[in-house]
């Protein structure tokens, strides 16, 4: 995975998940240091519409335009944050 | 929330999420230091069947028997881990 490309892609995510991967909003998850494999699974679940809670709708919109490569790079980037 | 009660309840969770909240399996999330508000939202989403990816089925089974109090205590416990 390309962590630098993930970082560039993550500009949008920072608004809710924090520039350092620590979420500004308590009902949103911190992503820093999370398992990359889990982040990939979660992004794919949002993209596939397998998460249907009210707040999941926001993430579905975010995940829809992401390619598998974007998902891999974003996951590696956030996982790399301490 | 009662973190000690959460810790007692978390014995089952440790098998996959680690006794210290760091998941043994890369496609499962670390829970240590996660936002309690997010953990509550996620557990409720599993319990309500709002997460339908293949691996979500496991968590649905885990979340079903939990009361709102259990969910609050578990979330506070894992959030308290560093």
PDB file of C-alpha atoms in Angstrom:
ATOM      1  CA  UNK A   1       0.000   0.000   0.000  1.00  0.00           C
ATOM      2  CA  UNK A   2       1.077   3.608  -0.648  1.00  0.00           C
ATOM      3  CA  UNK A   3       0.825   5.477   2.663  1.00  0.00           C
ATOM      4  CA  UNK A   4       1.656   8.850   1.051  1.00  0.00           C
ATOM      5  CA  UNK A   5      -1.180   8.405  -1.437  1.00  0.00           C
ATOM      6  CA  UNK A   6      -3.416   7.391   1.490  1.00  0.00           C
ATOM      7  CA  UNK A   7      -2.471  10.558   3.340  1.00  0.00           C
ATOM      8  CA  UNK A   8      -3.375  12.705   0.321  1.00  0.00           C
ATOM      9  CA  UNK A   9      -6.686  10.893  -0.041  1.00  0.00           C
ATOM     10  CA  UNK A  10      -7.373  11.329   3.698  1.00  0.00           C
ATOM     11  CA  UNK A  11      -7.753  15.114   3.470  1.00  0.00           C
ATOM     12  CA  UNK A  12     -11.528  14.677   3.269  1.00  0.00           C
ATOM     13  CA  UNK A  13     -11.628  12.264   6.199  1.00  0.00           C
ATOM     14  CA  UNK A  14      -9.795  14.653   8.531  1.00  0.00           C
ATOM     15  CA  UNK A  15     -12.881  16.829   8.955  1.00  0.00           C
ATOM     16  CA  UNK A  16     -14.562  14.152  11.118  1.00  0.00           C
ATOM     17  CA  UNK A  17     -11.779  11.682  11.935  1.00  0.00           C
ATOM     18  CA  UNK A  18      -9.176  14.349  12.766  1.00  0.00           C
ATOM     19  CA  UNK A  19      -5.955  15.236  10.911  1.00  0.00           C
ATOM     20  CA  UNK A  20      -4.200  12.851  13.319  1.00  0.00           C
ATOM     21  CA  UNK A  21      -6.875  10.138  13.120  1.00  0.00           C
ATOM     22  CA  UNK A  22      -8.450  11.040  16.484  1.00  0.00           C
ATOM     23  CA  UNK A  23     -12.107  11.820  15.854  1.00  0.00           C
ATOM     24  CA  UNK A  24     -13.432  15.246  16.786  1.00  0.00           C
ATOM     25  CA  UNK A  25     -16.912  13.779  17.358  1.00  0.00           C
ATOM     26  CA  UNK A  26     -17.371  11.157  20.143  1.00  0.00           C
ATOM     27  CA  UNK A  27     -19.789   9.001  18.159  1.00  0.00           C
ATOM     28  CA  UNK A  28     -17.257   8.726  15.326  1.00  0.00           C
ATOM     29  CA  UNK A  29     -14.319   6.310  15.551  1.00  0.00           C
ATOM     30  CA  UNK A  30     -10.695   7.145  16.060  1.00  0.00           C
ATOM     31  CA  UNK A  31      -8.790   5.633  13.134  1.00  0.00           C
ATOM     32  CA  UNK A  32      -5.200   6.186  14.301  1.00  0.00           C
ATOM     33  CA  UNK A  33      -3.463   2.838  14.905  1.00  0.00           C
ATOM     34  CA  UNK A  34      -6.535   0.836  13.924  1.00  0.00           C
ATOM     35  CA  UNK A  35      -5.883  -2.491  12.137  1.00  0.00           C
ATOM     36  CA  UNK A  36      -5.536  -1.811   8.394  1.00  0.00           C
ATOM     37  CA  UNK A  37      -7.347  -5.068   7.622  1.00  0.00           C
ATOM     38  CA  UNK A  38     -10.317  -3.933   9.699  1.00  0.00           C
ATOM     39  CA  UNK A  39     -10.366  -0.453   8.131  1.00  0.00           C
ATOM     40  CA  UNK A  40     -10.434  -2.072   4.672  1.00  0.00           C
ATOM     41  CA  UNK A  41     -13.283  -4.386   5.732  1.00  0.00           C
ATOM     42  CA  UNK A  42     -15.233  -1.468   7.218  1.00  0.00           C
ATOM     43  CA  UNK A  43     -14.793   0.786   4.158  1.00  0.00           C
ATOM     44  CA  UNK A  44     -15.876  -2.043   1.877  1.00  0.00           C
ATOM     45  CA  UNK A  45     -18.900  -2.722   4.090  1.00  0.00           C
ATOM     46  CA  UNK A  46     -19.940   0.937   3.847  1.00  0.00           C
ATOM     47  CA  UNK A  47     -19.361   0.918   0.077  1.00  0.00           C
ATOM     48  CA  UNK A  48     -21.421  -2.277  -0.313  1.00  0.00           C
ATOM     49  CA  UNK A  49     -24.273  -0.865   1.763  1.00  0.00           C
ATOM     50  CA  UNK A  50     -23.742  -3.439   4.519  1.00  0.00           C
ATOM     51  CA  UNK A  51     -23.922  -0.759   7.207  1.00  0.00           C
ATOM     52  CA  UNK A  52     -27.323   0.890   7.481  1.00  0.00           C
ATOM     53  CA  UNK A  53     -27.425   2.794  10.767  1.00  0.00           C
ATOM     54  CA  UNK A  54     -28.319   6.502  10.413  1.00  0.00           C
ATOM     55  CA  UNK A  55     -24.704   7.700  10.712  1.00  0.00           C
ATOM     56  CA  UNK A  56     -23.526   4.940   8.346  1.00  0.00           C
ATOM     57  CA  UNK A  57     -25.245   6.808   5.506  1.00  0.00           C
ATOM     58  CA  UNK A  58     -22.584   9.510   5.735  1.00  0.00           C
ATOM     59  CA  UNK A  59     -19.791   6.981   5.417  1.00  0.00           C
ATOM     60  CA  UNK A  60     -21.515   5.220   2.534  1.00  0.00           C
ATOM     61  CA  UNK A  61     -21.327   8.488   0.622  1.00  0.00           C
ATOM     62  CA  UNK A  62     -17.666   8.824   1.494  1.00  0.00           C
ATOM     63  CA  UNK A  63     -16.789   5.234   0.576  1.00  0.00           C
ATOM     64  CA  UNK A  64     -18.733   4.993  -2.692  1.00  0.00           C
ATOM     65  CA  UNK A  65     -16.159   6.832  -4.884  1.00  0.00           C
ATOM     66  CA  UNK A  66     -13.160   4.985  -3.422  1.00  0.00           C
ATOM     67  CA  UNK A  67     -11.325   2.376  -5.476  1.00  0.00           C
ATOM     68  CA  UNK A  68      -9.893  -0.757  -3.830  1.00  0.00           C
ATOM     69  CA  UNK A  69      -6.466   0.888  -4.112  1.00  0.00           C
ATOM     70  CA  UNK A  70      -7.731   4.038  -2.397  1.00  0.00           C
ATOM     71  CA  UNK A  71      -9.191   1.842   0.360  1.00  0.00           C
ATOM     72  CA  UNK A  72      -5.886  -0.028   0.803  1.00  0.00           C
ATOM     73  CA  UNK A  73      -3.855   3.215   0.893  1.00  0.00           C
ATOM     74  CA  UNK A  74      -6.242   5.023   3.272  1.00  0.00           C
ATOM     75  CA  UNK A  75      -6.316   2.015   5.603  1.00  0.00           C
ATOM     76  CA  UNK A  76      -2.513   1.729   5.630  1.00  0.00           C
ATOM     77  CA  UNK A  77      -2.198   5.470   6.257  1.00  0.00           C
ATOM     78  CA  UNK A  78      -4.545   5.643   9.256  1.00  0.00           C
ATOM     79  CA  UNK A  79      -3.170   2.409  10.665  1.00  0.00           C
ATOM     80  CA  UNK A  80       0.320   3.958  10.519  1.00  0.00           C
ATOM     81  CA  UNK A  81      -0.704   6.872  12.766  1.00  0.00           C
ATOM     82  CA  UNK A  82       0.131   6.480  16.432  1.00  0.00           C
TER      83      UNK A  82
ATOM     84  CA  UNK B   1     -20.886   3.916  33.252  1.00  0.00           C
ATOM     85  CA  UNK B   2     -19.369   1.159  35.436  1.00  0.00           C
ATOM     86  CA  UNK B   3     -15.942   0.330  34.011  1.00  0.00           C
ATOM     87  CA  UNK B   4     -15.407  -2.588  36.422  1.00  0.00           C
ATOM     88  CA  UNK B   5     -18.694  -4.162  35.308  1.00  0.00           C
ATOM     89  CA  UNK B   6     -17.621  -3.527  31.715  1.00  0.00           C
ATOM     90  CA  UNK B   7     -14.341  -5.308  32.339  1.00  0.00           C
ATOM     91  CA  UNK B   8     -16.146  -8.340  33.768  1.00  0.00           C
ATOM     92  CA  UNK B   9     -18.507  -8.394  30.800  1.00  0.00           C
ATOM     93  CA  UNK B  10     -15.546  -8.079  28.386  1.00  0.00           C
ATOM     94  CA  UNK B  11     -14.142 -11.516  29.203  1.00  0.00           C
ATOM     95  CA  UNK B  12     -15.913 -12.942  26.133  1.00  0.00           C
ATOM     96  CA  UNK B  13     -14.674 -10.123  23.895  1.00  0.00           C
ATOM     97  CA  UNK B  14     -11.023 -10.710  24.796  1.00  0.00           C
ATOM     98  CA  UNK B  15     -10.835 -13.833  22.651  1.00  0.00           C
ATOM     99  CA  UNK B  16     -10.940 -11.740  19.446  1.00  0.00           C
ATOM    100  CA  UNK B  17     -10.343  -8.169  20.615  1.00  0.00           C
ATOM    101  CA  UNK B  18      -7.490  -9.034  23.004  1.00  0.00           C
ATOM    102  CA  UNK B  19      -7.375  -8.853  26.806  1.00  0.00           C
ATOM    103  CA  UNK B  20      -5.855  -5.360  26.322  1.00  0.00           C
ATOM    104  CA  UNK B  21      -8.225  -4.313  23.546  1.00  0.00           C
ATOM    105  CA  UNK B  22      -5.700  -4.905  20.753  1.00  0.00           C
ATOM    106  CA  UNK B  23      -7.239  -7.377  18.309  1.00  0.00           C
ATOM    107  CA  UNK B  24      -5.438 -10.666  17.684  1.00  0.00           C
ATOM    108  CA  UNK B  25      -6.938 -10.840  14.175  1.00  0.00           C
ATOM    109  CA  UNK B  26      -6.036  -8.076  11.643  1.00  0.00           C
ATOM    110  CA  UNK B  27      -9.527  -7.869  10.155  1.00  0.00           C
ATOM    111  CA  UNK B  28     -10.980  -7.232  13.615  1.00  0.00           C
ATOM    112  CA  UNK B  29     -10.801  -3.790  15.228  1.00  0.00           C
ATOM    113  CA  UNK B  30      -8.648  -2.716  18.124  1.00  0.00           C
ATOM    114  CA  UNK B  31     -10.994  -1.355  20.791  1.00  0.00           C
ATOM    115  CA  UNK B  32      -8.463   0.128  23.236  1.00  0.00           C
ATOM    116  CA  UNK B  33      -8.855   3.916  23.429  1.00  0.00           C
ATOM    117  CA  UNK B  34     -11.702   3.961  20.920  1.00  0.00           C
ATOM    118  CA  UNK B  35     -14.396   6.599  21.498  1.00  0.00           C
ATOM    119  CA  UNK B  36     -16.990   5.189  23.922  1.00  0.00           C
ATOM    120  CA  UNK B  37     -19.772   6.938  21.998  1.00  0.00           C
ATOM    121  CA  UNK B  38     -18.686   5.171  18.799  1.00  0.00           C
ATOM    122  CA  UNK B  39     -18.398   1.777  20.513  1.00  0.00           C
ATOM    123  CA  UNK B  40     -21.970   2.188  21.834  1.00  0.00           C
ATOM    124  CA  UNK B  41     -23.208   3.153  18.355  1.00  0.00           C
ATOM    125  CA  UNK B  42     -21.412   0.186  16.779  1.00  0.00           C
ATOM    126  CA  UNK B  43     -22.699  -2.353  19.330  1.00  0.00           C
ATOM    127  CA  UNK B  44     -26.249  -1.034  18.903  1.00  0.00           C
ATOM    128  CA  UNK B  45     -25.882  -1.232  15.110  1.00  0.00           C
ATOM    129  CA  UNK B  46     -24.808  -4.888  15.359  1.00  0.00           C
ATOM    130  CA  UNK B  47     -27.653  -5.621  17.794  1.00  0.00           C
ATOM    131  CA  UNK B  48     -30.194  -3.934  15.476  1.00  0.00           C
ATOM    132  CA  UNK B  49     -28.932  -5.871  12.458  1.00  0.00           C
ATOM    133  CA  UNK B  50     -27.662  -2.690  10.762  1.00  0.00           C
ATOM    134  CA  UNK B  51     -24.341  -4.356   9.921  1.00  0.00           C
ATOM    135  CA  UNK B  52     -24.640  -7.235   7.475  1.00  0.00           C
ATOM    136  CA  UNK B  53     -21.160  -8.015   6.172  1.00  0.00           C
ATOM    137  CA  UNK B  54     -20.111 -11.655   6.649  1.00  0.00           C
ATOM    138  CA  UNK B  55     -17.983 -10.964   9.725  1.00  0.00           C
ATOM    139  CA  UNK B  56     -20.703  -8.722  11.178  1.00  0.00           C
ATOM    140  CA  UNK B  57     -22.784 -11.837  11.777  1.00  0.00           C
ATOM    141  CA  UNK B  58     -20.385 -12.866  14.531  1.00  0.00           C
ATOM    142  CA  UNK B  59     -20.747  -9.527  16.270  1.00  0.00           C
ATOM    143  CA  UNK B  60     -24.525  -9.587  15.916  1.00  0.00           C
ATOM    144  CA  UNK B  61     -24.525 -12.789  17.945  1.00  0.00           C
ATOM    145  CA  UNK B  62     -22.295 -11.181  20.546  1.00  0.00           C
ATOM    146  CA  UNK B  63     -24.344  -7.990  20.775  1.00  0.00           C
ATOM    147  CA  UNK B  64     -27.821  -9.535  20.852  1.00  0.00           C
ATOM    148  CA  UNK B  65     -27.789 -10.521  24.569  1.00  0.00           C
ATOM    149  CA  UNK B  66     -26.324  -7.198  25.739  1.00  0.00           C
ATOM    150  CA  UNK B  67     -28.485  -4.692  27.611  1.00  0.00           C
ATOM    151  CA  UNK B  68     -28.042  -0.948  27.073  1.00  0.00           C
ATOM    152  CA  UNK B  69     -26.246  -0.881  30.426  1.00  0.00           C
ATOM    153  CA  UNK B  70     -23.891  -3.662  29.342  1.00  0.00           C
ATOM    154  CA  UNK B  71     -23.212  -1.724  26.144  1.00  0.00           C
ATOM    155  CA  UNK B  72     -22.466   1.477  28.083  1.00  0.00           C
ATOM    156  CA  UNK B  73     -20.171  -0.329  30.540  1.00  0.00           C
ATOM    157  CA  UNK B  74     -18.311  -2.313  27.846  1.00  0.00           C
ATOM    158  CA  UNK B  75     -17.813   0.824  25.768  1.00  0.00           C
ATOM    159  CA  UNK B  76     -16.500   2.787  28.752  1.00  0.00           C
ATOM    160  CA  UNK B  77     -14.180  -0.080  29.674  1.00  0.00           C
ATOM    161  CA  UNK B  78     -12.543  -0.477  26.245  1.00  0.00           C
ATOM    162  CA  UNK B  79     -12.362   3.278  25.774  1.00  0.00           C
ATOM    163  CA  UNK B  80     -10.475   3.497  29.080  1.00  0.00           C
ATOM    164  CA  UNK B  81      -7.725   1.165  27.858  1.00  0.00           C
ATOM    165  CA  UNK B  82      -4.580   2.824  26.489  1.00  0.00           C
TER     166      UNK B  82
END
